[in-house]
Coordinates of C-alpha atoms in Angstrom, one line a residue:
M1 CA -0.1 0.0 0.1
K2 CA 2.8 2.6 0.9
T3 CA 4.6 1.5 -2.0
P4 CA 2.1 3.0 -4.8
T5 CA 1.7 6.1 -2.5
L6 CA 5.4 6.4 -2.8
T7 CA 5.5 6.3 -6.9
T8 CA 2.6 8.4 -7.1
L9 CA 3.8 10.9 -4.8
A10 CA 7.5 10.6 -6.7
I11 CA 6.1 11.4 -9.8
L12 CA 4.1 14.5 -9.0
F13 CA 6.9 16.1 -7.6
I14 CA 9.3 15.5 -10.6
A15 CA 6.1 16.3 -13.2
T16 CA 5.7 19.6 -11.3
P17 CA 8.3 21.8 -12.4
A18 CA 8.3 19.9 -15.9
A19 CA 5.2 21.1 -15.9
A20 CA 6.2 24.6 -16.1
N21 CA 8.2 23.9 -18.4
I22 CA 6.0 22.9 -20.6
H23 CA 3.7 25.3 -20.6
Q24 CA 6.6 28.1 -21.1
Q25 CA 7.5 26.0 -23.8
L26 CA 4.1 25.6 -25.7
S27 CA 3.6 29.8 -25.0
Q28 CA 7.0 30.2 -27.5
C29 CA 5.9 27.6 -29.6
S30 CA 1.9 29.4 -30.0
S31 CA 3.4 33.1 -30.4
I32 CA 5.1 32.1 -33.8
S33 CA 3.2 33.4 -36.9
D34 CA 4.2 31.4 -39.3
K35 CA 1.8 28.2 -39.4
L36 CA 4.6 25.6 -40.9
E37 CA 6.8 26.9 -37.7
R38 CA 4.7 26.7 -35.5
L39 CA 3.2 22.9 -36.4
I40 CA 7.3 22.0 -36.3
C41 CA 7.4 23.6 -32.8
F42 CA 4.8 21.6 -31.3
D43 CA 5.6 18.5 -32.9
E44 CA 8.7 18.2 -31.8
L45 CA 7.8 19.4 -28.1
A46 CA 5.2 16.4 -28.4
A47 CA 8.0 14.5 -29.5
N48 CA 10.0 15.3 -26.0
V49 CA 7.5 14.8 -23.7
D50 CA 7.2 12.3 -21.1
P51 CA 3.7 10.6 -21.6
A52 CA 3.8 9.6 -17.5
L53 CA 5.2 13.4 -16.2
A54 CA 2.7 15.5 -18.6
L55 CA -0.4 13.3 -17.8
A56 CA 0.2 13.5 -14.0
P57 CA -0.6 17.0 -13.2
A58 CA -2.7 17.7 -16.1
A59 CA -5.5 15.1 -15.2
K60 CA -5.5 16.2 -11.7
A61 CA -6.1 19.4 -12.7
S62 CA -8.6 18.4 -15.4
A63 CA -10.3 16.8 -12.9
A64 CA -11.4 19.4 -10.5
D65 CA -12.0 21.6 -13.3
T66 CA -14.2 19.5 -15.5
A67 CA -16.2 19.0 -11.7
T68 CA -16.2 22.8 -11.1
Q69 CA -17.5 23.6 -14.0
A70 CA -20.2 20.1 -14.4
T71 CA -21.5 22.0 -11.4
S72 CA -21.8 25.5 -12.4
Q73 CA -23.1 24.5 -15.4
V74 CA -26.0 22.3 -13.9
T75 CA -27.1 24.1 -11.2
S76 CA -27.5 27.8 -13.6
Q77 CA -29.4 25.2 -16.6
A78 CA -32.0 24.3 -13.4
A79 CA -32.6 27.5 -12.4
T80 CA -33.5 28.4 -16.0
A81 CA -35.3 25.6 -16.2
N82 CA -36.9 26.1 -13.3
A83 CA -37.6 29.6 -13.8
D84 CA -38.8 29.2 -17.7
T85 CA -41.0 26.1 -16.6
S86 CA -42.9 28.1 -13.8
A87 CA -43.4 31.1 -15.7
D88 CA -45.2 29.3 -18.5
F89 CA -47.1 27.0 -16.8
G90 CA -50.8 26.5 -17.9
K91 CA -50.0 28.2 -21.1
T92 CA -50.4 26.4 -24.2
K93 CA -47.3 26.2 -26.8
K94 CA -47.3 27.8 -29.9
S95 CA -44.8 26.7 -32.9
A96 CA -43.8 28.7 -36.7
S97 CA -46.7 26.2 -37.4
D98 CA -49.6 26.8 -35.3
E99 CA -49.6 29.7 -37.5
L100 CA -51.9 29.0 -40.4
Q101 CA -53.2 25.5 -40.3
K102 CA -56.4 25.0 -42.5
V103 CA -56.8 27.7 -45.8
Y104 CA -60.4 27.9 -47.1
L105 CA -60.3 28.5 -51.3
T106 CA -63.1 28.4 -53.8
V107 CA -62.6 25.8 -57.0
A108 CA -62.5 27.8 -59.9
K109 CA -60.9 25.2 -62.4
V110 CA -60.4 21.2 -62.1
D111 CA -59.0 19.4 -65.0
S112 CA -56.9 15.7 -64.2
D113 CA -53.6 14.9 -65.1
A114 CA -52.6 12.0 -67.4
R115 CA -52.7 9.1 -64.5
G116 CA -56.6 10.4 -63.8
D117 CA -56.0 12.7 -60.9
L118 CA -57.0 15.7 -60.0
V119 CA -55.9 18.9 -60.6
V120 CA -57.4 21.9 -58.8
T121 CA -57.0 25.5 -59.8
F122 CA -58.3 28.1 -57.0
T123 CA -59.8 31.6 -57.9
N124 CA -56.2 33.0 -55.8
G125 CA -54.4 31.4 -58.7
Q126 CA -52.9 28.4 -57.1
A127 CA -53.2 24.9 -58.6
W128 CA -52.7 21.6 -56.4
R129 CA -52.7 18.3 -57.4
Q130 CA -53.6 14.8 -56.2
V131 CA -50.8 12.6 -54.7
D132 CA -52.6 9.5 -53.9
G133 CA -54.7 7.2 -56.3
R134 CA -58.6 7.7 -53.9
R135 CA -61.4 9.5 -55.9
Y136 CA -63.0 12.6 -55.2
K137 CA -65.2 14.4 -56.8
V138 CA -64.8 18.8 -57.1
S139 CA -66.4 21.1 -59.0
V140 CA -66.6 24.5 -60.2
G141 CA -67.6 27.1 -56.8
Q142 CA -67.3 24.4 -54.5
E143 CA -66.0 25.6 -51.6
V144 CA -62.7 23.4 -50.0
Y145 CA -60.2 23.4 -47.3
I146 CA -56.5 22.9 -47.8
E147 CA -55.1 22.0 -44.4
R148 CA -51.9 20.5 -42.9
G149 CA -51.0 16.8 -42.6
A150 CA -48.8 14.5 -40.7
L151 CA -44.8 14.6 -42.1
G152 CA -45.3 17.8 -44.6
S153 CA -48.2 16.8 -46.2
F154 CA -51.7 18.4 -47.1
L155 CA -55.1 17.7 -47.4
L156 CA -58.2 18.6 -49.7
G157 CA -61.3 18.1 -48.5
Q158 CA -64.7 19.9 -47.4
D159 CA -66.6 21.2 -44.5
D160 CA -70.0 18.9 -45.2
R161 CA -67.8 15.7 -46.3
N162 CA -65.9 13.2 -44.7
G163 CA -63.0 12.0 -46.7
A164 CA -60.1 14.4 -48.2
V165 CA -57.3 13.6 -50.9
R166 CA -53.5 14.1 -50.1
V167 CA -52.4 17.3 -52.6
K168 CA -49.2 18.6 -53.4
R169 CA -49.0 22.4 -54.7
V170 CA -47.8 22.4 -58.5
D171 CA -46.9 26.2 -58.6

């Protein structure tokens, strides 16, 4: 039990002056303006560093710093989350897509494409094409709606009918 402890202490005492020297050499390398010369300096420094000496103080210092940073981040995130949650409690969340979910339009023209699917043109100039193969009858002058469906799709339907057909905007 005493032997590993003595070995660890010996490494720490030897590593402390070496670490100070390494930091000084790193700052000298980072002050070089030429990219290639700076890279060569860092490569030479890395080749000359003893891995046992370089890792001992850095690991100890980085573990303490990491623990302190993690604690402060968790504390600040928890405080922010509690403030946001209590301020928004009971409110309905609105996203950008909630602004316009359904549009009512009047049919100006009904055509069919080569596959027999509907191509509906509305009085505002928009044209929508049917993308699924179901039958759906629409007449000129009817008021229909186009609403957002799942996964970015759109549905054309009427309020007095149960069915709807998937459509895609042509223009």
